[in-house]
Coordinates of C-alpha atoms in Angstrom, one line a residue:
Chain A
M18 CA 82.6 174.8 108.6
A19 CA 85.6 177.0 109.0
E20 CA 86.8 174.9 111.9
F21 CA 89.2 172.8 110.0
T22 CA 90.8 175.3 107.8
F23 CA 94.5 174.9 107.4
E24 CA 96.4 178.2 107.6
A25 CA 100.1 178.8 107.3
A26 CA 101.8 182.2 107.3
G27 CA 105.4 183.3 107.0
L28 CA 106.7 179.7 107.3
G29 CA 110.4 179.6 106.6
I30 CA 113.3 177.3 107.2
S31 CA 117.0 177.5 106.3
F32 CA 119.6 174.8 106.2
G33 CA 122.9 176.4 107.0
G34 CA 123.1 179.5 104.9
L35 CA 120.5 178.3 102.4
K36 CA 117.0 179.6 102.7
A37 CA 115.0 176.6 101.5
V38 CA 111.6 178.1 102.1
S39 CA 110.7 181.6 103.3
G40 CA 107.6 183.5 103.9
F41 CA 105.4 180.6 102.8
G42 CA 101.7 181.2 103.4
L43 CA 98.8 179.1 102.5
K44 CA 95.1 178.7 103.3
I45 CA 93.2 175.6 102.6
H46 CA 89.5 175.4 103.2
P47 CA 87.7 172.3 104.3
E48 CA 87.4 170.0 101.3
G49 CA 89.5 172.3 99.2
L50 CA 91.6 170.8 96.5
C51 CA 94.8 172.9 96.1
G52 CA 97.9 172.4 94.1
L53 CA 101.5 173.2 94.9
I54 CA 103.7 173.4 91.8
G55 CA 107.2 174.7 91.0
P56 CA 110.3 173.8 89.2
N57 CA 112.7 171.1 90.5
G58 CA 114.3 172.2 93.7
A59 CA 111.8 174.9 94.4
G60 CA 111.1 173.7 97.9
K61 CA 107.8 171.9 97.5
T62 CA 108.7 168.8 99.5
T63 CA 110.3 171.0 102.1
V64 CA 107.0 172.7 102.5
F65 CA 105.4 169.3 103.1
N66 CA 108.1 168.3 105.6
L67 CA 107.4 171.6 107.4
M68 CA 103.7 171.0 107.4
T69 CA 104.1 167.5 108.8
G70 CA 106.7 168.3 111.4
V71 CA 109.6 166.5 109.8
Y72 CA 111.4 169.8 109.8
K73 CA 110.7 172.5 112.5
P74 CA 110.1 175.9 110.8
D75 CA 112.5 178.7 111.8
Q76 CA 109.7 181.3 111.6
G77 CA 106.0 181.5 110.8
T78 CA 102.8 180.1 112.1
M79 CA 100.7 177.1 111.1
T80 CA 97.3 176.2 112.4
L81 CA 94.7 173.6 111.6
G82 CA 91.2 174.5 112.8
G83 CA 92.7 177.2 115.0
Q84 CA 95.1 174.9 116.8
S85 CA 98.8 175.8 116.3
L86 CA 100.9 172.9 114.9
I87 CA 104.3 174.6 115.5
G88 CA 106.7 172.3 117.4
F89 CA 104.5 169.3 116.9
A90 CA 106.3 166.0 116.1
P91 CA 105.2 164.1 112.9
Y92 CA 103.1 161.7 114.9
E93 CA 101.4 164.5 116.7
I94 CA 100.6 166.2 113.4
A95 CA 99.2 162.9 112.1
K96 CA 96.9 162.8 115.2
A97 CA 95.9 166.3 114.7
G98 CA 94.6 165.5 111.3
I99 CA 97.2 165.9 108.6
A100 CA 98.2 162.8 106.6
R101 CA 100.7 162.6 103.8
T102 CA 102.2 160.4 101.2
F103 CA 105.8 160.4 100.1
Q104 CA 107.5 161.3 96.9
N105 CA 109.8 158.4 97.2
I106 CA 107.4 155.7 98.3
R107 CA 107.8 154.7 102.0
L108 CA 105.7 151.7 102.6
M109 CA 106.3 149.1 105.2
G110 CA 107.7 146.8 102.5
D111 CA 107.8 143.5 104.5
L112 CA 104.4 143.9 106.0
S113 CA 101.2 142.9 104.3
V114 CA 99.1 145.4 102.4
L115 CA 96.4 145.0 105.1
D116 CA 98.9 145.6 107.9
N117 CA 100.1 148.8 106.2
V118 CA 96.6 150.2 106.5
L119 CA 95.9 148.7 109.9
L120 CA 99.0 150.6 111.2
S121 CA 97.2 153.9 110.7
Y122 CA 94.5 153.0 113.1
H123 CA 97.0 152.5 115.9
F124 CA 97.1 155.9 117.3
R125 CA 93.4 155.7 118.2
E126 CA 94.3 152.9 120.6
P127 CA 91.7 150.3 119.7
Y128 CA 92.5 148.2 122.8
R129 CA 95.1 147.9 125.5
Y130 CA 98.2 145.6 125.9
I131 CA 96.3 143.3 128.2
D132 CA 93.5 142.8 125.7
A133 CA 96.1 141.8 123.1
I134 CA 97.9 139.4 125.3
L135 CA 94.8 137.7 126.7
H136 CA 92.8 137.9 123.5
T137 CA 89.8 139.4 125.4
S138 CA 86.6 140.0 123.6
R139 CA 87.4 143.7 123.2
F140 CA 90.5 142.7 121.3
Q141 CA 88.7 140.2 119.0
K142 CA 85.8 142.6 118.4
N143 CA 87.9 145.7 117.7
E144 CA 90.6 143.9 115.7
A145 CA 87.9 142.4 113.4
E146 CA 86.3 145.7 113.1
L147 CA 89.5 147.4 112.1
K148 CA 90.2 144.7 109.5
D149 CA 86.8 145.3 108.0
R150 CA 87.4 149.0 107.8
A151 CA 90.8 148.4 106.3
V152 CA 89.5 146.0 103.7
E153 CA 86.7 148.5 102.8
L154 CA 89.3 151.2 102.3
L155 CA 91.4 148.8 100.1
E156 CA 88.4 147.9 98.0
L157 CA 88.0 151.6 97.3
M158 CA 91.5 151.9 96.1
G159 CA 91.3 148.6 94.1
L160 CA 93.7 146.7 96.3
A161 CA 91.4 144.4 98.2
N162 CA 92.5 141.3 96.2
R163 CA 96.2 142.0 97.1
K164 CA 95.6 142.5 100.9
D165 CA 97.8 139.6 102.0
D166 CA 100.6 140.3 99.7
Q167 CA 103.8 142.0 101.0
A168 CA 103.6 145.7 100.1
K169 CA 107.0 145.6 98.4
N170 CA 105.6 143.1 95.9
L171 CA 102.9 145.5 94.6
S172 CA 103.4 147.3 91.2
Y173 CA 104.6 150.9 91.4
G174 CA 101.2 152.3 90.8
N175 CA 99.5 150.1 93.4
Q176 CA 102.2 151.1 95.9
R177 CA 101.2 154.7 95.3
R178 CA 97.6 153.8 95.8
L179 CA 98.4 152.0 99.0
E180 CA 100.2 155.0 100.4
I181 CA 97.0 157.0 99.8
A182 CA 94.9 154.3 101.4
R183 CA 97.1 154.3 104.4
A184 CA 97.0 158.0 104.7
L185 CA 93.2 158.0 104.4
A186 CA 93.0 155.4 107.2
L187 CA 94.1 158.1 109.6
R188 CA 90.9 159.9 108.7
P189 CA 92.7 163.2 108.2
K190 CA 91.2 166.6 107.8
L191 CA 94.0 167.5 105.3
L192 CA 95.6 165.1 103.0
L193 CA 99.1 166.0 101.4
L194 CA 100.0 164.1 98.3
D195 CA 103.6 164.4 97.2
E196 CA 103.8 163.8 93.4
P197 CA 101.2 161.0 93.5
A198 CA 101.5 160.7 89.7
A199 CA 105.3 160.5 89.5
G200 CA 106.4 157.5 87.5
L201 CA 102.9 156.5 86.4
N202 CA 102.0 156.2 82.7
S203 CA 99.5 158.5 81.2
K204 CA 96.5 156.3 81.6
E205 CA 97.4 155.6 85.2
K206 CA 97.8 159.4 85.8
V207 CA 94.3 160.0 84.5
D208 CA 92.9 157.3 86.7
L209 CA 94.8 158.6 89.7
M210 CA 93.5 162.1 89.2
H211 CA 89.9 160.8 89.1
T212 CA 90.6 158.9 92.3
V213 CA 91.9 162.1 93.9
S214 CA 88.8 164.1 93.3
D215 CA 86.7 161.0 94.3
I216 CA 88.6 160.9 97.6
R217 CA 87.9 164.5 98.3
D218 CA 84.2 164.0 97.8
R219 CA 83.8 160.8 99.6
F220 CA 86.0 161.4 102.6
K221 CA 85.3 165.1 102.9
V222 CA 88.9 165.9 103.2
A223 CA 91.0 168.8 102.0
I224 CA 93.8 167.9 99.7
L225 CA 97.0 169.6 98.9
L226 CA 98.8 168.2 95.9
I227 CA 102.4 168.5 94.7
E228 CA 102.7 167.7 91.0
H229 CA 105.1 168.3 88.1
D230 CA 102.6 167.6 85.4
M231 CA 101.0 171.0 84.8
K232 CA 98.1 169.7 82.9
L233 CA 96.9 167.4 85.7
V234 CA 97.1 170.1 88.3
M235 CA 95.4 172.6 86.2
G236 CA 92.6 170.0 85.5
I237 CA 91.6 169.4 89.0
C238 CA 92.9 171.9 91.5
E239 CA 90.7 174.8 92.5
R240 CA 93.6 177.0 93.6
I241 CA 97.2 176.6 92.8
T242 CA 100.3 178.0 94.5
V243 CA 103.5 178.3 92.6
L244 CA 106.8 178.1 94.4
D245 CA 110.3 179.0 93.1
H246 CA 113.5 179.2 95.0
G247 CA 111.6 178.7 98.2
E248 CA 109.3 181.6 97.6
I249 CA 105.7 181.9 96.4
I250 CA 105.7 183.6 93.1
A251 CA 102.0 183.2 92.2
E252 CA 98.8 182.1 93.8
G253 CA 95.4 181.7 92.2
T254 CA 93.1 179.7 90.0
A255 CA 94.4 177.5 87.2
K256 CA 93.7 180.2 84.6
E257 CA 95.4 182.9 86.5
I258 CA 98.4 180.8 87.0
Q259 CA 98.7 179.9 83.3
E260 CA 98.7 183.5 82.3
N261 CA 101.0 184.7 85.0
P262 CA 104.3 185.9 83.4
K263 CA 106.3 185.1 86.5
V264 CA 105.2 181.4 86.3
I265 CA 106.0 181.2 82.6
E266 CA 109.3 182.7 83.4
A267 CA 110.1 180.2 86.1
Y268 CA 109.1 177.2 84.0
L269 CA 110.3 178.3 80.6
G270 CA 112.8 181.0 81.2
V271 CA 112.8 184.5 79.7
E272 CA 113.3 185.3 76.1
Chain B
M23 CA 84.2 129.4 123.2
K24 CA 85.3 131.9 125.7
Y25 CA 87.4 129.5 127.7
T26 CA 88.9 127.5 124.8
Q27 CA 92.2 129.4 125.0
W28 CA 92.5 128.7 128.7
I29 CA 91.8 125.0 128.2
I30 CA 94.4 124.8 125.6
F31 CA 96.8 126.7 127.8
G32 CA 96.2 124.2 130.5
L33 CA 96.7 121.3 128.2
V34 CA 100.0 122.6 127.1
I35 CA 101.2 123.2 130.6
G36 CA 100.1 119.7 131.4
A37 CA 102.1 118.4 128.5
I38 CA 105.2 120.4 129.6
W39 CA 104.8 118.9 133.0
T40 CA 104.5 115.4 131.8
L41 CA 107.4 115.7 129.4
G42 CA 109.6 117.2 132.2
F43 CA 108.6 114.2 134.5
L44 CA 109.5 111.7 131.7
F45 CA 112.7 113.4 130.9
E46 CA 113.9 113.7 134.5
T47 CA 113.1 110.1 135.3
N48 CA 114.3 108.4 132.1
L49 CA 117.1 110.5 130.6
N50 CA 120.6 111.0 132.0
P51 CA 121.1 114.2 133.8
Y52 CA 123.5 115.5 131.2
V53 CA 120.9 115.3 128.4
V54 CA 118.3 116.9 130.7
R55 CA 120.8 119.7 131.4
V56 CA 121.3 120.3 127.7
I57 CA 117.6 120.4 127.1
V58 CA 117.0 122.8 129.9
N59 CA 119.8 125.1 128.7
C60 CA 118.1 125.0 125.3
G61 CA 114.9 126.3 126.9
I62 CA 116.7 129.2 128.6
A63 CA 118.4 130.0 125.3
M64 CA 115.0 130.0 123.6
I65 CA 113.6 132.6 126.0
L66 CA 116.7 134.7 125.5
A67 CA 116.5 134.5 121.7
M68 CA 112.8 135.2 121.6
S69 CA 113.2 138.2 123.8
L70 CA 116.1 139.7 121.9
N71 CA 114.3 139.0 118.7
L72 CA 111.8 141.6 119.7
V73 CA 114.4 144.3 119.7
N74 CA 116.8 143.2 117.0
G75 CA 114.4 141.5 114.7
C76 CA 111.1 143.2 115.1
A77 CA 112.0 146.7 116.0
G78 CA 115.2 146.6 114.0
Q79 CA 117.4 148.1 116.7
F80 CA 120.6 146.4 117.1
S81 CA 121.3 145.6 120.8
L82 CA 124.4 143.9 122.0
G83 CA 123.8 144.0 125.7
H84 CA 121.4 141.3 126.3
A85 CA 123.6 139.4 128.8
G86 CA 123.6 142.4 131.0
F87 CA 119.8 142.2 131.5
M88 CA 120.0 138.5 131.9
G89 CA 122.5 139.2 134.7
V90 CA 120.2 141.7 136.4
G91 CA 117.5 139.1 136.5
A92 CA 119.8 136.4 137.7
Y93 CA 121.5 138.5 140.4
L94 CA 118.3 140.1 141.6
S95 CA 116.4 136.8 141.9
A96 CA 119.3 135.1 143.5
A97 CA 119.7 137.9 146.0
I98 CA 116.1 137.4 147.0
T99 CA 116.2 133.7 147.5
T100 CA 119.7 133.4 148.8
L101 CA 120.8 136.6 150.6
L102 CA 117.5 137.8 152.0
P103 CA 116.7 134.6 154.0
V104 CA 120.2 134.9 155.6
A105 CA 119.8 138.5 156.6
F106 CA 116.2 138.0 157.8
P107 CA 115.5 134.4 159.0
Q108 CA 111.7 135.1 159.0
L109 CA 111.9 135.4 155.2
S110 CA 113.0 131.8 154.8
F111 CA 109.9 131.0 152.8
L112 CA 111.7 132.6 149.9
R113 CA 113.7 129.5 149.5
E114 CA 110.5 127.5 148.9
P115 CA 109.2 127.1 145.3
L116 CA 106.6 129.7 145.7
G117 CA 109.1 132.3 146.9
I118 CA 111.4 131.4 144.0
G119 CA 108.5 131.8 141.6
I120 CA 108.0 135.3 143.0
A121 CA 111.8 135.9 142.8
V122 CA 111.9 135.0 139.2
V123 CA 109.1 137.4 138.3
V124 CA 110.8 140.2 140.4
G125 CA 114.1 139.4 138.6
G126 CA 112.2 140.0 135.3
F127 CA 110.7 143.3 136.5
G128 CA 114.1 144.4 137.7
A129 CA 115.7 143.7 134.3
G130 CA 112.7 145.5 132.7
I131 CA 113.5 148.6 134.8
A132 CA 117.1 148.3 133.9
G133 CA 116.0 148.1 130.3
Y134 CA 114.0 151.2 130.7
L135 CA 116.9 153.1 132.2
V136 CA 119.3 152.0 129.5
G137 CA 116.9 152.3 126.6
L138 CA 115.6 155.8 127.4
P139 CA 118.8 157.6 126.6
S140 CA 120.4 155.1 124.2
L141 CA 117.5 154.4 121.8
R142 CA 118.0 157.8 120.2
L143 CA 121.0 156.3 118.5
R144 CA 120.8 154.0 115.5
G145 CA 122.6 151.1 114.0
D146 CA 126.3 150.7 114.9
Y147 CA 126.1 153.4 117.5
L148 CA 123.2 151.7 119.4
A149 CA 125.2 148.5 119.2
I150 CA 128.2 150.1 120.9
V151 CA 126.1 151.8 123.5
T152 CA 124.2 148.7 124.5
L153 CA 127.4 146.7 124.5
G154 CA 128.8 149.4 126.9
F155 CA 125.8 149.2 129.2
G156 CA 126.0 145.3 129.2
E157 CA 129.6 145.6 130.3
I158 CA 128.8 148.3 133.0
I159 CA 126.1 146.0 134.5
R160 CA 128.7 143.2 134.7
I161 CA 131.3 145.3 136.2
I162 CA 128.9 146.4 138.8
F163 CA 128.3 142.8 139.8
L164 CA 132.0 142.3 139.8
N165 CA 132.5 145.1 142.3
V166 CA 129.6 144.7 144.7
D167 CA 130.8 142.5 147.5
A168 CA 127.4 141.9 148.9
V169 CA 126.7 139.6 145.9
G170 CA 130.1 138.0 146.0
G171 CA 132.0 140.2 143.7
P172 CA 134.4 138.2 141.5
R173 CA 133.9 135.1 143.6
G174 CA 130.2 134.9 142.5
L175 CA 127.1 134.0 144.4
P176 CA 126.9 130.4 145.5
G177 CA 124.2 128.5 147.3
I178 CA 121.2 129.5 145.2
P179 CA 118.4 127.0 145.7
R180 CA 118.3 124.9 142.6
E181 CA 114.6 124.8 142.0
S182 CA 114.1 125.7 138.4
T183 CA 113.4 122.5 136.6
F184 CA 112.6 121.5 133.1
F185 CA 108.9 122.4 133.8
W186 CA 109.5 125.9 135.0
V187 CA 112.0 126.7 132.2
Y188 CA 109.6 125.4 129.5
F189 CA 106.6 126.9 131.2
W190 CA 108.3 130.3 130.9
A191 CA 109.4 129.6 127.4
F192 CA 105.8 128.9 126.5
V193 CA 104.6 132.1 128.3
T194 CA 107.3 134.1 126.5
F195 CA 106.3 132.6 123.1
L196 CA 102.6 133.3 123.7
F197 CA 103.1 136.8 125.0
L198 CA 105.4 137.8 122.2
Y199 CA 103.3 136.1 119.5
R200 CA 100.2 137.8 120.6
L201 CA 102.0 141.1 121.0
M202 CA 103.3 141.0 117.5
K203 CA 99.9 140.1 116.1
S204 CA 98.2 143.1 117.7
T205 CA 98.3 146.8 116.8
Y206 CA 101.2 147.2 119.2
G207 CA 103.2 144.6 117.3
R208 CA 102.4 146.4 114.1
A209 CA 103.7 149.6 115.6
I210 CA 106.9 147.9 116.6
L211 CA 107.4 146.3 113.1
S212 CA 106.9 149.7 111.5
I213 CA 109.9 151.1 113.2
R214 CA 112.1 148.5 111.5
E215 CA 110.4 149.0 108.1
N216 CA 110.5 152.7 107.9
E217 CA 110.8 155.2 110.8
I218 CA 109.9 158.3 109.0
A219 CA 106.7 156.8 107.5
A220 CA 105.8 155.2 110.8
E221 CA 106.0 158.6 112.5
S222 CA 103.9 160.2 109.8
M223 CA 101.2 157.5 110.4
G224 CA 100.9 158.6 114.0
I225 CA 103.3 156.1 115.6
K226 CA 105.3 157.5 118.4
V227 CA 108.6 155.8 117.3
S228 CA 110.6 156.7 120.3
H229 CA 108.0 155.4 122.7
Y230 CA 107.8 152.0 121.0
K231 CA 111.4 151.5 120.8
V232 CA 111.5 151.8 124.6
V233 CA 108.5 149.5 124.9
A234 CA 110.2 146.8 122.8
F235 CA 113.4 147.3 124.8
V236 CA 111.7 147.0 128.1
I237 CA 109.7 143.9 127.2
S238 CA 112.8 142.3 125.8
S239 CA 114.7 143.0 128.9
F240 CA 112.0 141.6 131.1
F241 CA 112.1 138.2 129.5
A242 CA 115.8 138.3 129.5
G243 CA 115.6 138.8 133.2
I244 CA 113.3 135.9 133.6
A245 CA 115.7 133.8 131.6
G246 CA 118.6 134.9 133.8
A247 CA 116.6 134.1 137.0
L248 CA 115.8 130.7 135.7
F249 CA 119.4 130.2 134.8
A250 CA 120.5 131.3 138.3
H251 CA 118.1 128.8 140.0
Y252 CA 119.1 126.1 137.6
Q253 CA 122.9 126.4 138.1
G254 CA 122.8 127.2 141.8
F255 CA 125.8 129.5 141.3
I256 CA 126.4 132.6 139.3
D257 CA 129.4 134.8 138.8
P258 CA 129.8 138.0 136.7
A259 CA 131.8 136.2 134.0
T260 CA 128.7 134.2 133.1
F261 CA 127.0 137.4 131.7
N262 CA 129.9 138.6 129.7
F263 CA 129.9 139.9 126.1
N264 CA 130.2 136.5 124.7
R265 CA 126.8 135.5 125.9
S266 CA 125.3 138.6 124.3
V267 CA 126.9 137.6 121.1
D268 CA 125.6 134.0 121.5
V269 CA 122.0 135.4 121.7
V270 CA 122.6 137.7 118.7
I271 CA 123.7 134.6 116.7
M272 CA 120.6 132.7 117.7
V273 CA 118.4 135.6 116.4
V274 CA 120.4 136.1 113.2
L275 CA 120.6 132.4 112.5
G276 CA 116.9 131.8 113.0
G277 CA 115.9 134.9 110.9
M278 CA 115.6 138.5 112.2
G279 CA 112.0 139.1 113.2
S280 CA 110.9 135.5 113.2
L281 CA 109.6 134.2 116.5
S282 CA 109.8 130.6 115.6
G283 CA 113.2 131.3 113.9
A284 CA 114.4 132.5 117.3
L285 CA 113.3 129.2 118.8
I286 CA 115.2 127.3 116.2
G287 CA 118.2 129.5 116.5
G288 CA 118.2 129.0 120.3
I289 CA 118.0 125.2 119.9
I290 CA 120.7 125.1 117.3
V291 CA 123.2 127.4 119.1
S292 CA 122.8 125.5 122.4
L293 CA 122.5 122.0 120.9
L294 CA 125.0 122.0 118.0
P295 CA 128.2 122.3 120.1
E296 CA 127.0 119.4 122.3
L297 CA 126.2 117.3 119.3
L298 CA 129.5 118.0 117.8
R299 CA 131.1 116.9 121.0
M300 CA 129.3 113.6 120.7
I301 CA 130.1 113.2 117.0
L302 CA 133.8 113.9 117.6
F303 CA 133.8 111.5 120.5
T304 CA 132.3 108.7 118.5
M305 CA 134.7 109.4 115.6
G306 CA 137.4 108.5 118.1
G307 CA 140.7 110.3 118.9
L308 CA 139.6 113.8 117.6
P309 CA 140.0 116.3 120.4
D310 CA 136.7 117.9 121.5
T311 CA 138.1 121.5 121.0
Y312 CA 137.6 120.8 117.2
R313 CA 133.9 121.6 117.7
M314 CA 134.7 125.2 118.4
V315 CA 136.2 125.3 114.8
I316 CA 133.5 123.3 113.2
F317 CA 130.6 125.2 114.8
P318 CA 131.6 128.7 113.5
L319 CA 132.3 127.1 110.1
I320 CA 128.7 125.8 109.9
L321 CA 127.5 129.3 110.9
I322 CA 129.6 131.0 108.2
V323 CA 128.4 128.6 105.5
L324 CA 124.8 129.1 106.6
M325 CA 125.1 132.8 106.4
L326 CA 126.7 132.6 102.9
V327 CA 124.0 130.3 101.7
R328 CA 121.1 132.1 103.4
P329 CA 121.9 135.6 104.6
V330 CA 118.5 136.2 105.9
G331 CA 118.7 133.5 108.4
L332 CA 117.0 130.1 108.3
L333 CA 113.4 131.5 108.3
G334 CA 114.0 135.1 107.2
H335 CA 111.2 137.4 108.3
K336 CA 108.7 134.6 108.1
E337 CA 107.4 132.1 110.7
I338 CA 107.7 128.4 110.4
W339 CA 104.0 127.9 109.8
D340 CA 104.1 130.3 106.8
F341 CA 106.0 127.6 105.1
F342 CA 103.2 125.1 105.7
P343 CA 100.0 126.9 105.0
S344 CA 97.8 124.0 106.1
F345 CA 99.5 124.0 109.5
K346 CA 98.4 127.6 110.3
K347 CA 95.8 126.9 112.9
K348 CA 97.9 124.9 115.3
K349 CA 100.5 127.6 116.0
G350 CA 99.9 128.0 119.7
V351 CA 101.3 124.6 120.6
K352 CA 104.8 125.0 119.1
A353 CA 106.5 126.5 122.1
H354 CA 108.0 123.3 123.5
G355 CA 109.4 121.9 120.3

């Protein structure tokens, strides 16, 4: 099962003179659930942007199932099997909830232009099939009854769920969640965390989670990486992290 | 079941033919001319809507591609038969039909060549670059003596009729409507909505920008070719910056990204000045130049009252839910 292990080593990028991330290494096994935490400005989202091709790393290697991802554009990374959500929600606001999910099936090219223009049987069959799949996914995320609404009219919590649904529709090997619980109330947070572990079991996908809320990360993540000033300061299980003096220092300061 | 869409398609074509026959035999030529210009404007507006409205890329060079279609098709039907007498069939309706399609493809290729480098730019920058390319295309026509240079190109067979213009308007409508309802349409819309997210969802944004641009240019070329064969005469000044702006106004007025909005915008922008001419005439004494003051005023008021355009992002049938099933038949409104 080692074929879709994600591995990064020595990843680094600097903006001008500022080293945003350096020497970042991470290994995520298939169906692993990992957390990435760190104080504000530690470089967590930059790591995500490196992993998804938004930024090109200055150094380092990054592979998924043995295939190098260095130099890939974001859409190529998505095809290779890494999907993500965004910290500041980036939905297609004017499109319907259903269309937002359907968009993720696009890269598999369900039919050709000519099928779409002439409404051939291939178009009708495949389009109906995609819609069924999308609705199924929306049902899982509790959004099926809102499928025809514009995405921008969803509540904040539902928008976060739609982002996850959309990322799952890519059928990724690795799902990156960027602060999925940000801005949710405590009940919604607990629900979301259940959803996250459900997703991992149901879709057999590895998950890497950025989160500020320590309790939540500690609760569900098997391994946690702590980032500060762009460098990894600790790596290990929840218990190890909690007791690590460097982590306590980064979060609470020294006496 | 399988052939239903073809039967409907045939019925619509028949309806357009009948309407064309009735109009051309009963209405005075001026009114027919206004209606035909309306149809050409609708094709232009629908095609530009794909780039400006759906893909969210602001292009200001649409007249240039219209010009490519017009000049290319006119060269085929007018200049080729002169140079090679054995090609005189090109002046017949069939030859002209071919020339119109070739004009469209020529404009599509021009769109590809222009779009490939310039679609890396965004917003204002893209607007300036497309404007520049539009002008370059016009200046080329102005300086190529083979197509008449500044004198223009006369003697084009006047074969595009009400029927052909509205036939193409219907084809454009159907093509763009079905494109936008497919996975490719969703990919194009996602560019407007959020480029970064689209890219992360596996959409090759740069590719679909060019696709939208090429399809848009193709239909602009068709419109130009129809225009050339309707007027019988074209000159470079016909395809100047003002015409590009006219088309942008149609799209913005109708609602960015709304196909039916583009139709309505096309009708209003080509019809309103003519209506105002009539109104001013019946009011007596008022010079007809006043319409060029009143028309922009109407546009300004409309934009203040409804900045998203008449229909916004929606289609006209979204306002009448029970109407939804009949959408295919709206092209010849």
